[in-house]
CSV table of N, CA and C in Angstrom, one decimal:
chain,number,residue,atom,x,y,z
D,778,MET,N,-0.5,196.5,12.6
D,778,MET,CA,0.8,196.2,12.3
D,778,MET,C,1.6,197.4,12.1
D,779,ASP,N,2.8,197.4,12.8
D,779,ASP,CA,3.7,198.5,12.7
D,779,ASP,C,4.8,198.2,11.6
D,780,ILE,N,4.7,198.7,10.4
D,780,ILE,CA,5.6,198.4,9.3
D,780,ILE,C,6.9,199.1,9.7
D,781,LYS,N,8.0,198.2,9.7
D,781,LYS,CA,9.4,198.7,9.9
D,781,LYS,C,10.1,198.9,8.6
D,782,TYR,N,9.8,198.2,7.6
D,782,TYR,CA,10.7,198.2,6.3
D,782,TYR,C,9.7,198.0,5.2
D,783,THR,N,9.9,198.5,4.2
D,783,THR,CA,9.2,198.3,2.9
D,783,THR,C,10.1,198.1,1.7
D,784,ALA,N,10.0,196.9,1.2
D,784,ALA,CA,10.9,196.7,0.0
D,784,ALA,C,10.2,197.1,-1.3
D,785,GLU,N,10.9,197.7,-2.2
D,785,GLU,CA,10.3,198.2,-3.4
D,785,GLU,C,11.1,197.5,-4.6
D,786,ALA,N,10.4,197.1,-5.7
D,786,ALA,CA,11.0,196.7,-6.8
D,786,ALA,C,10.1,196.9,-8.1
D,787,VAL,N,10.8,197.0,-9.2
D,787,VAL,CA,10.0,197.3,-10.4
D,787,VAL,C,10.4,196.3,-11.5
D,788,SER,N,9.4,195.7,-12.2
D,788,SER,CA,9.6,194.9,-13.3
D,788,SER,C,9.5,195.7,-14.6
D,789,SER,N,10.3,195.6,-15.4
D,789,SER,CA,10.1,196.3,-16.8
D,789,SER,C,10.5,195.4,-17.9
D,790,GLY,N,10.1,195.9,-19.2
D,790,GLY,CA,10.4,195.2,-20.3
D,790,GLY,C,9.5,194.1,-20.5
D,791,ASP,N,9.8,192.9,-21.0
D,791,ASP,CA,8.9,191.8,-21.4
D,791,ASP,C,8.7,190.8,-20.2
D,792,ALA,N,8.3,191.3,-18.9
D,792,ALA,CA,8.0,190.6,-17.9
D,792,ALA,C,9.0,189.5,-17.5
D,793,ARG,N,8.6,188.2,-17.9
D,793,ARG,CA,9.5,187.1,-17.5
D,793,ARG,C,10.7,187.0,-18.4
D,794,ASN,N,10.7,187.8,-19.4
D,794,ASN,CA,12.1,188.0,-20.1
D,794,ASN,C,12.4,189.4,-20.1
D,795,GLY,N,12.1,190.0,-19.0
D,795,GLY,CA,12.5,191.5,-18.9
D,795,GLY,C,13.5,191.8,-17.8
D,796,HIS,N,13.3,192.6,-16.9
D,796,HIS,CA,14.3,193.1,-16.0
D,796,HIS,C,13.6,193.5,-14.7
D,797,VAL,N,14.2,193.2,-13.5
D,797,VAL,CA,13.7,193.5,-12.2
D,797,VAL,C,14.9,194.4,-11.6
D,798,ARG,N,14.4,195.5,-10.9
D,798,ARG,CA,15.3,196.2,-10.1
D,798,ARG,C,14.8,196.7,-8.8
D,799,SER,N,15.5,196.6,-7.6
D,799,SER,CA,15.0,197.0,-6.3
D,799,SER,C,15.3,198.5,-6.4
D,800,SER,N,14.5,199.3,-5.5
D,800,SER,CA,14.7,200.7,-5.5
D,800,SER,C,16.1,201.1,-5.0
D,801,ASP,N,16.7,200.3,-4.3
D,801,ASP,CA,18.1,200.7,-3.8
D,801,ASP,C,19.2,200.1,-4.8
D,802,GLY,N,18.9,199.4,-5.8
D,802,GLY,CA,19.8,198.9,-6.7
D,802,GLY,C,20.5,197.6,-6.4
D,803,VAL,N,20.2,197.1,-5.3
D,803,VAL,CA,20.9,195.9,-4.8
D,803,VAL,C,20.5,194.7,-5.8
D,804,ILE,N,19.3,194.6,-6.1
D,804,ILE,CA,18.8,193.7,-7.3
D,804,ILE,C,18.7,194.5,-8.4
D,805,ASP,N,19.4,194.1,-9.4
D,805,ASP,CA,19.3,194.7,-10.8
D,805,ASP,C,19.6,193.6,-11.7
D,806,GLN,N,18.5,192.9,-12.1
D,806,GLN,CA,18.7,191.5,-12.7
D,806,GLN,C,17.8,191.4,-14.0
D,807,ALA,N,18.4,190.8,-15.0
D,807,ALA,CA,17.7,190.4,-16.1
D,807,ALA,C,16.9,189.1,-15.8
D,808,MET,N,15.7,189.1,-16.3
D,808,MET,CA,14.8,187.9,-16.0
D,808,MET,C,14.8,187.0,-17.3
D,809,THR,N,14.8,185.7,-17.1
D,809,THR,CA,14.8,184.8,-18.2
D,809,THR,C,13.7,183.7,-18.0
D,810,MET,N,12.7,183.5,-18.9
D,810,MET,CA,11.8,182.3,-18.8
D,810,MET,C,12.6,181.1,-18.7
D,811,PRO,N,12.3,180.1,-17.8
D,811,PRO,CA,12.9,178.8,-17.8
D,811,PRO,C,12.7,178.0,-19.1
D,812,LYS,N,13.6,177.2,-19.4
D,812,LYS,CA,13.5,176.3,-20.6
D,812,LYS,C,12.1,175.4,-20.4
D,813,GLU,N,11.8,175.1,-19.1
D,813,GLU,CA,10.7,174.2,-18.9
D,813,GLU,C,9.3,174.8,-19.1
D,814,LEU,N,9.4,176.2,-19.3
D,814,LEU,CA,8.2,177.0,-19.5
D,814,LEU,C,8.2,177.5,-21.0
D,815,GLY,N,9.2,177.0,-21.7
D,815,GLY,CA,9.4,177.4,-23.1
D,815,GLY,C,10.2,178.6,-23.5
D,816,GLY,N,11.0,179.1,-22.4
D,816,GLY,CA,11.9,180.2,-22.6
D,816,GLY,C,13.3,179.7,-22.9
D,817,PRO,N,14.3,180.6,-22.9
D,817,PRO,CA,15.7,180.3,-23.3
D,817,PRO,C,16.5,179.7,-22.1
D,818,GLY,N,16.0,179.9,-20.8
D,818,GLY,CA,16.7,179.6,-19.6
D,818,GLY,C,18.0,180.4,-19.4
D,819,GLY,N,18.8,180.0,-18.6
D,819,GLY,CA,20.1,180.8,-18.5
D,819,GLY,C,20.2,181.9,-17.6
D,820,GLY,N,19.0,182.3,-17.1
D,820,GLY,CA,19.0,183.5,-16.1
D,820,GLY,C,18.0,183.2,-15.0
D,821,THR,N,17.8,184.3,-14.2
D,821,THR,CA,16.9,184.0,-13.1
D,821,THR,C,15.6,184.1,-13.3
D,822,ASN,N,14.7,183.9,-12.6
D,822,ASN,CA,13.2,184.0,-12.8
D,822,ASN,C,12.4,184.2,-11.4
D,823,PRO,N,11.2,184.5,-11.5
D,823,PRO,CA,10.4,184.9,-10.2
D,823,PRO,C,10.5,183.7,-9.3
D,824,GLU,N,10.3,182.4,-9.7
D,824,GLU,CA,10.3,181.3,-8.8
D,824,GLU,C,11.6,181.2,-8.0
D,825,GLN,N,12.8,181.5,-8.7
D,825,GLN,CA,14.1,181.5,-7.9
D,825,GLN,C,14.1,182.5,-6.9
D,826,LEU,N,13.7,183.8,-7.3
D,826,LEU,CA,13.7,184.9,-6.2
D,826,LEU,C,12.7,184.5,-5.1
D,827,PHE,N,11.6,184.0,-5.4
D,827,PHE,CA,10.7,183.6,-4.4
D,827,PHE,C,11.2,182.5,-3.5
D,828,ALA,N,11.9,181.5,-3.9
D,828,ALA,CA,12.5,180.4,-3.3
D,828,ALA,C,13.6,181.0,-2.4
D,829,ALA,N,14.4,181.9,-2.9
D,829,ALA,CA,15.5,182.5,-2.1
D,829,ALA,C,14.9,183.4,-0.9
D,830,GLY,N,13.9,184.1,-1.2
D,830,GLY,CA,13.3,184.9,-0.1
D,830,GLY,C,12.6,184.1,1.0
D,831,TYR,N,11.9,183.0,0.5
D,831,TYR,CA,11.2,182.2,1.4
D,831,TYR,C,12.2,181.3,2.3
D,832,ALA,N,13.2,180.9,1.6
D,832,ALA,CA,14.2,180.1,2.4
D,832,ALA,C,14.8,181.0,3.5
D,833,ALA,N,15.2,182.2,3.2
D,833,ALA,CA,15.8,183.2,4.1
D,833,ALA,C,14.9,183.5,5.3
D,834,CYS,N,13.6,183.8,4.9
D,834,CYS,CA,12.6,184.2,5.9
D,834,CYS,C,12.4,183.0,6.8
D,835,PHE,N,12.2,181.8,6.3
D,835,PHE,CA,11.9,180.6,7.1
D,835,PHE,C,13.0,180.3,8.0
D,836,HIS,N,14.2,180.5,7.4
D,836,HIS,CA,15.5,180.3,8.3
D,836,HIS,C,15.4,181.2,9.5
D,837,GLN,N,15.1,182.5,9.3
D,837,GLN,CA,15.0,183.5,10.5
D,837,GLN,C,14.0,183.0,11.4
D,838,ALA,N,12.8,182.5,10.9
D,838,ALA,CA,11.8,182.0,11.9
D,838,ALA,C,12.2,180.8,12.6
D,839,LEU,N,13.0,180.0,11.9
D,839,LEU,CA,13.6,178.8,12.5
D,839,LEU,C,14.5,179.1,13.7
D,840,LYS,N,15.3,180.2,13.5
D,840,LYS,CA,16.3,180.6,14.4
D,840,LYS,C,15.5,181.3,15.8
D,841,LEU,N,14.3,181.9,15.4
D,841,LEU,CA,13.5,182.4,16.5
D,841,LEU,C,12.9,181.3,17.3
D,842,ALA,N,12.4,180.2,16.5
D,842,ALA,CA,11.9,179.1,17.2
D,842,ALA,C,12.8,178.4,18.1
D,843,GLY,N,14.0,178.3,17.6
D,843,GLY,CA,15.1,177.6,18.4
D,843,GLY,C,15.4,178.5,19.6
D,844,GLY,N,15.5,179.8,19.4
D,844,GLY,CA,15.8,180.6,20.6
D,844,GLY,C,14.7,180.6,21.7
D,845,GLN,N,13.5,180.4,21.2
D,845,GLN,CA,12.3,180.4,22.2
D,845,GLN,C,12.4,179.1,22.9
D,846,SER,N,13.0,178.1,22.3
D,846,SER,CA,13.0,176.7,23.0
D,846,SER,C,14.3,176.3,23.5
D,847,ASP,N,15.3,177.2,23.5
D,847,ASP,CA,16.6,177.0,24.0
D,847,ASP,C,17.3,175.9,23.3
D,848,VAL,N,17.2,175.8,22.0
D,848,VAL,CA,17.8,174.8,21.2
D,848,VAL,C,18.7,175.4,20.3
D,849,ASP,N,20.0,174.9,20.2
D,849,ASP,CA,21.0,175.4,19.4
D,849,ASP,C,20.7,175.2,17.9
D,850,VAL,N,20.5,176.3,17.2
D,850,VAL,CA,20.2,176.3,15.8
D,850,VAL,C,21.2,176.9,14.9
D,851,ASP,N,22.4,177.1,15.4
D,851,ASP,CA,23.4,177.8,14.7
D,851,ASP,C,23.8,177.1,13.4
D,852,SER,N,23.8,175.8,13.3
D,852,SER,CA,24.2,175.1,12.1
D,852,SER,C,23.1,174.7,11.2
D,853,THR,N,22.0,175.3,11.4
D,853,THR,CA,20.7,175.0,10.6
D,853,THR,C,20.9,175.5,9.1
D,854,SER,N,20.1,174.9,8.3
D,854,SER,CA,19.9,175.5,6.9
D,854,SER,C,18.5,175.2,6.5
D,855,VAL,N,18.1,176.0,5.5
D,855,VAL,CA,16.8,175.9,4.9
D,855,VAL,C,16.8,175.9,3.4
D,856,GLU,N,16.2,174.8,2.8
D,856,GLU,CA,16.1,174.8,1.3
D,856,GLU,C,14.7,175.0,0.9
D,857,ALA,N,14.4,175.9,-0.1
D,857,ALA,CA,13.1,176.0,-0.5
D,857,ALA,C,13.1,175.8,-2.0
D,858,ARG,N,12.2,175.0,-2.4
D,858,ARG,CA,11.9,174.7,-3.9
D,858,ARG,C,10.5,175.2,-4.2
D,859,VAL,N,10.4,176.0,-5.3
D,859,VAL,CA,9.1,176.5,-5.7
D,859,VAL,C,8.9,176.0,-7.1
D,860,GLY,N,7.7,175.4,-7.3
D,860,GLY,CA,7.3,174.7,-8.5
D,860,GLY,C,6.2,175.6,-9.1
D,861,ILE,N,6.1,175.7,-10.4
D,861,ILE,CA,5.0,176.5,-11.0
D,861,ILE,C,4.5,175.5,-12.1
D,862,GLY,N,3.2,175.6,-12.3
D,862,GLY,CA,2.5,174.7,-13.4
D,862,GLY,C,1.1,175.2,-13.6
D,863,PRO,N,0.5,174.8,-14.7
D,863,PRO,CA,-0.8,175.2,-14.9
D,863,PRO,C,-1.9,174.6,-13.9
D,864,ASP,N,-2.9,175.5,-13.6
D,864,ASP,CA,-4.0,175.0,-12.8
D,864,ASP,C,-5.2,175.3,-13.4
D,865,ALA,N,-6.3,175.3,-12.8
D,865,ALA,CA,-7.6,175.4,-13.5
D,865,ALA,C,-7.8,176.7,-14.4
D,866,GLY,N,-7.2,177.8,-13.9
D,866,GLY,CA,-7.5,179.0,-14.5
D,866,GLY,C,-6.3,179.7,-15.2
D,867,SER,N,-5.0,179.4,-14.7
D,867,SER,CA,-3.8,180.1,-15.2
D,867,SER,C,-2.6,179.2,-14.8
D,868,PHE,N,-2.0,179.7,-13.8
D,868,PHE,CA,-0.8,178.9,-13.3
D,868,PHE,C,-0.8,179.1,-11.7
D,869,GLY,N,-0.2,178.0,-11.1
D,869,GLY,CA,-0.2,178.0,-9.6
D,869,GLY,C,1.1,177.6,-9.3
D,870,LEU,N,1.4,177.7,-7.9
D,870,LEU,CA,2.6,177.4,-7.3
D,870,LEU,C,2.5,176.4,-6.2
D,871,GLN,N,3.7,175.6,-6.0
D,871,GLN,CA,3.8,174.7,-5.0
D,871,GLN,C,5.2,174.9,-4.3
D,872,VAL,N,5.2,174.8,-3.0
D,872,VAL,CA,6.4,175.2,-2.4
D,872,VAL,C,6.8,173.9,-1.5
D,873,TRP,N,8.1,173.6,-1.5
D,873,TRP,CA,8.6,172.5,-0.6
D,873,TRP,C,9.7,173.1,0.2
D,874,ILE,N,9.6,173.1,1.5
D,874,ILE,CA,10.7,173.7,2.4
D,874,ILE,C,11.3,172.4,3.2
D,875,THR,N,12.6,172.4,3.1
D,875,THR,CA,13.3,171.5,4.0
D,875,THR,C,14.2,172.1,4.9
D,876,ALA,N,14.0,172.0,6.1
D,876,ALA,CA,14.9,172.5,7.1
D,876,ALA,C,15.7,171.5,7.8
D,877,THR,N,17.1,171.7,7.8
D,877,THR,CA,18.0,170.8,8.4
D,877,THR,C,18.4,171.3,9.8
D,878,VAL,N,18.1,170.5,10.8
D,878,VAL,CA,18.4,170.9,12.1
D,878,VAL,C,19.3,169.8,12.8
D,879,PRO,N,20.7,170.0,12.5
D,879,PRO,CA,21.6,169.1,13.0
D,879,PRO,C,21.7,169.1,14.5
D,880,GLY,N,22.1,168.0,15.1
D,880,GLY,CA,22.4,168.0,16.5
D,880,GLY,C,21.1,167.9,17.4
D,881,THR,N,20.0,167.6,16.8
D,881,THR,CA,18.8,167.3,17.4
D,881,THR,C,18.3,166.1,17.2
D,882,ASP,N,17.2,165.6,17.8
D,882,ASP,CA,16.5,164.4,17.5
D,882,ASP,C,15.4,164.8,16.6
D,883,GLN,N,14.8,163.8,15.8
D,883,GLN,CA,13.8,164.1,14.8
D,883,GLN,C,12.5,164.8,15.4
D,884,GLU,N,12.1,164.5,16.7
D,884,GLU,CA,11.0,165.1,17.3
D,884,GLU,C,11.2,166.5,17.6
D,885,THR,N,12.4,166.8,18.0
D,885,THR,CA,12.7,168.3,18.4
D,885,THR,C,12.8,169.1,17.0
D,886,ALA,N,13.4,168.4,16.0
D,886,ALA,CA,13.5,169.1,14.7
D,886,ALA,C,12.1,169.4,14.1
D,887,ASP,N,11.2,168.4,14.2
D,887,ASP,CA,9.8,168.5,13.7
D,887,ASP,C,9.1,169.6,14.5
D,888,ARG,N,9.3,169.6,15.8
D,888,ARG,CA,8.6,170.6,16.5
D,888,ARG,C,9.1,172.1,16.2
D,889,LEU,N,10.4,172.3,16.1
D,889,LEU,CA,11.0,173.6,15.8
D,889,LEU,C,10.6,174.1,14.4
D,890,VAL,N,10.5,173.1,13.4
D,890,VAL,CA,10.2,173.4,12.1
D,890,VAL,C,8.7,173.8,12.0
D,891,ALA,N,7.8,173.0,12.7
D,891,ALA,CA,6.4,173.4,12.7
D,891,ALA,C,6.2,174.8,13.4
D,892,ARG,N,6.9,175.1,14.4
D,892,ARG,CA,6.8,176.4,15.0
D,892,ARG,C,7.3,177.5,14.1
D,893,ALA,N,8.4,177.2,13.3
D,893,ALA,CA,9.0,178.2,12.4
D,893,ALA,C,7.8,178.4,11.2
D,894,HIS,N,7.1,177.5,10.9
D,894,HIS,CA,6.1,177.6,9.9
D,894,HIS,C,4.9,178.5,10.3
D,895,GLU,N,4.7,178.4,11.7
D,895,GLU,CA,3.6,179.3,12.2
D,895,GLU,C,4.2,180.8,12.3
D,896,LEU,N,5.5,181.0,12.6
D,896,LEU,CA,6.1,182.2,12.7
D,896,LEU,C,6.4,183.0,11.4
D,897,CYS,N,6.9,182.2,10.5
D,897,CYS,CA,7.3,182.9,9.2
D,897,CYS,C,6.3,183.7,8.4
D,898,PRO,N,6.6,184.9,8.1
D,898,PRO,CA,5.7,185.8,7.3
D,898,PRO,C,5.3,185.2,6.1
D,899,TYR,N,6.4,184.6,5.3
D,899,TYR,CA,6.1,184.0,4.0
D,899,TYR,C,5.0,182.8,4.2
D,900,SER,N,5.2,182.0,5.3
D,900,SER,CA,4.2,181.0,5.5
D,900,SER,C,2.9,181.4,5.8
D,901,LYS,N,2.9,182.5,6.5
D,901,LYS,CA,1.4,183.2,6.9
D,901,LYS,C,0.8,183.6,5.5
D,902,ALA,N,1.7,184.3,4.7
D,902,ALA,CA,1.1,184.8,3.5
D,902,ALA,C,0.6,183.7,2.5
D,903,THR,N,1.2,182.6,2.5
D,903,THR,CA,0.9,181.5,1.6
D,903,THR,C,-0.1,180.6,2.1
D,904,ARG,N,-0.2,180.5,3.4
D,904,ARG,CA,-1.2,179.6,4.1
D,904,ARG,C,-2.6,179.7,3.5
D,905,ASP,N,-3.0,178.5,3.1
D,905,ASP,CA,-4.4,178.3,2.5
D,905,ASP,C,-4.5,179.0,1.2
D,906,ASN,N,-3.3,179.4,0.5
D,906,ASN,CA,-3.4,180.0,-0.8
D,906,ASN,C,-2.7,179.1,-1.9
D,907,ILE,N,-1.6,178.5,-1.5
D,907,ILE,CA,-0.9,177.6,-2.4
D,907,ILE,C,-0.3,176.5,-1.5
D,908,GLY,N,0.0,175.3,-2.1
D,908,GLY,CA,0.5,174.2,-1.4
D,908,GLY,C,2.0,174.5,-0.8
D,909,VAL,N,2.1,174.3,0.4
D,909,VAL,CA,3.4,174.3,1.1
D,909,VAL,C,3.6,173.0,1.9
D,910,GLU,N,4.6,172.4,1.5
D,910,GLU,CA,5.1,171.1,2.4
D,910,GLU,C,6.3,171.4,3.1
D,911,VAL,N,6.3,171.2,4.4
D,911,VAL,CA,7.4,171.5,5.2
D,911,VAL,C,8.0,170.2,5.8
D,912,THR,N,9.3,170.0,5.7
D,912,THR,CA,9.9,168.8,6.2
D,912,THR,C,11.2,169.1,7.1
D,913,ALA,N,11.3,168.5,8.2
D,913,ALA,CA,12.5,168.7,9.0
D,913,ALA,C,13.4,167.5,8.9
D,914,LYS,N,14.6,167.7,8.8
D,914,LYS,CA,15.8,166.8,8.7
D,914,LYS,C,16.8,167.0,9.9
D,915,VAL,N,17.4,165.9,10.4
D,915,VAL,CA,18.4,166.1,11.3
D,915,VAL,C,19.7,165.8,10.8
């Protein structure tokens, strides 16, 4: 693999109630444990950041899949939800991706979203590691 870009970030302080900062300063964010996990809520958390990254990455893969199939994907959107909960040893994640592909039929949307799931680096990284459910909507 020919690496073209490397993102860098540091977590400091009290981890989930600490601070994260990217090396370029674009992300400079206090972290807050969600109320559902016993924290105060009211701030961002790793699951939100992961959901945002996965949604953007999957959306780019969907655009690539549409381009490869000559399907107009200009009006598409991707929602990612990331759940966290206890598993056998500690905690685990579950991801739900919903890609909306307006102006197509369900079969075409399903095909494009399946292809995007093959192409997306986040999907590749999570495959067979955590549960990821992918849904296409028109």
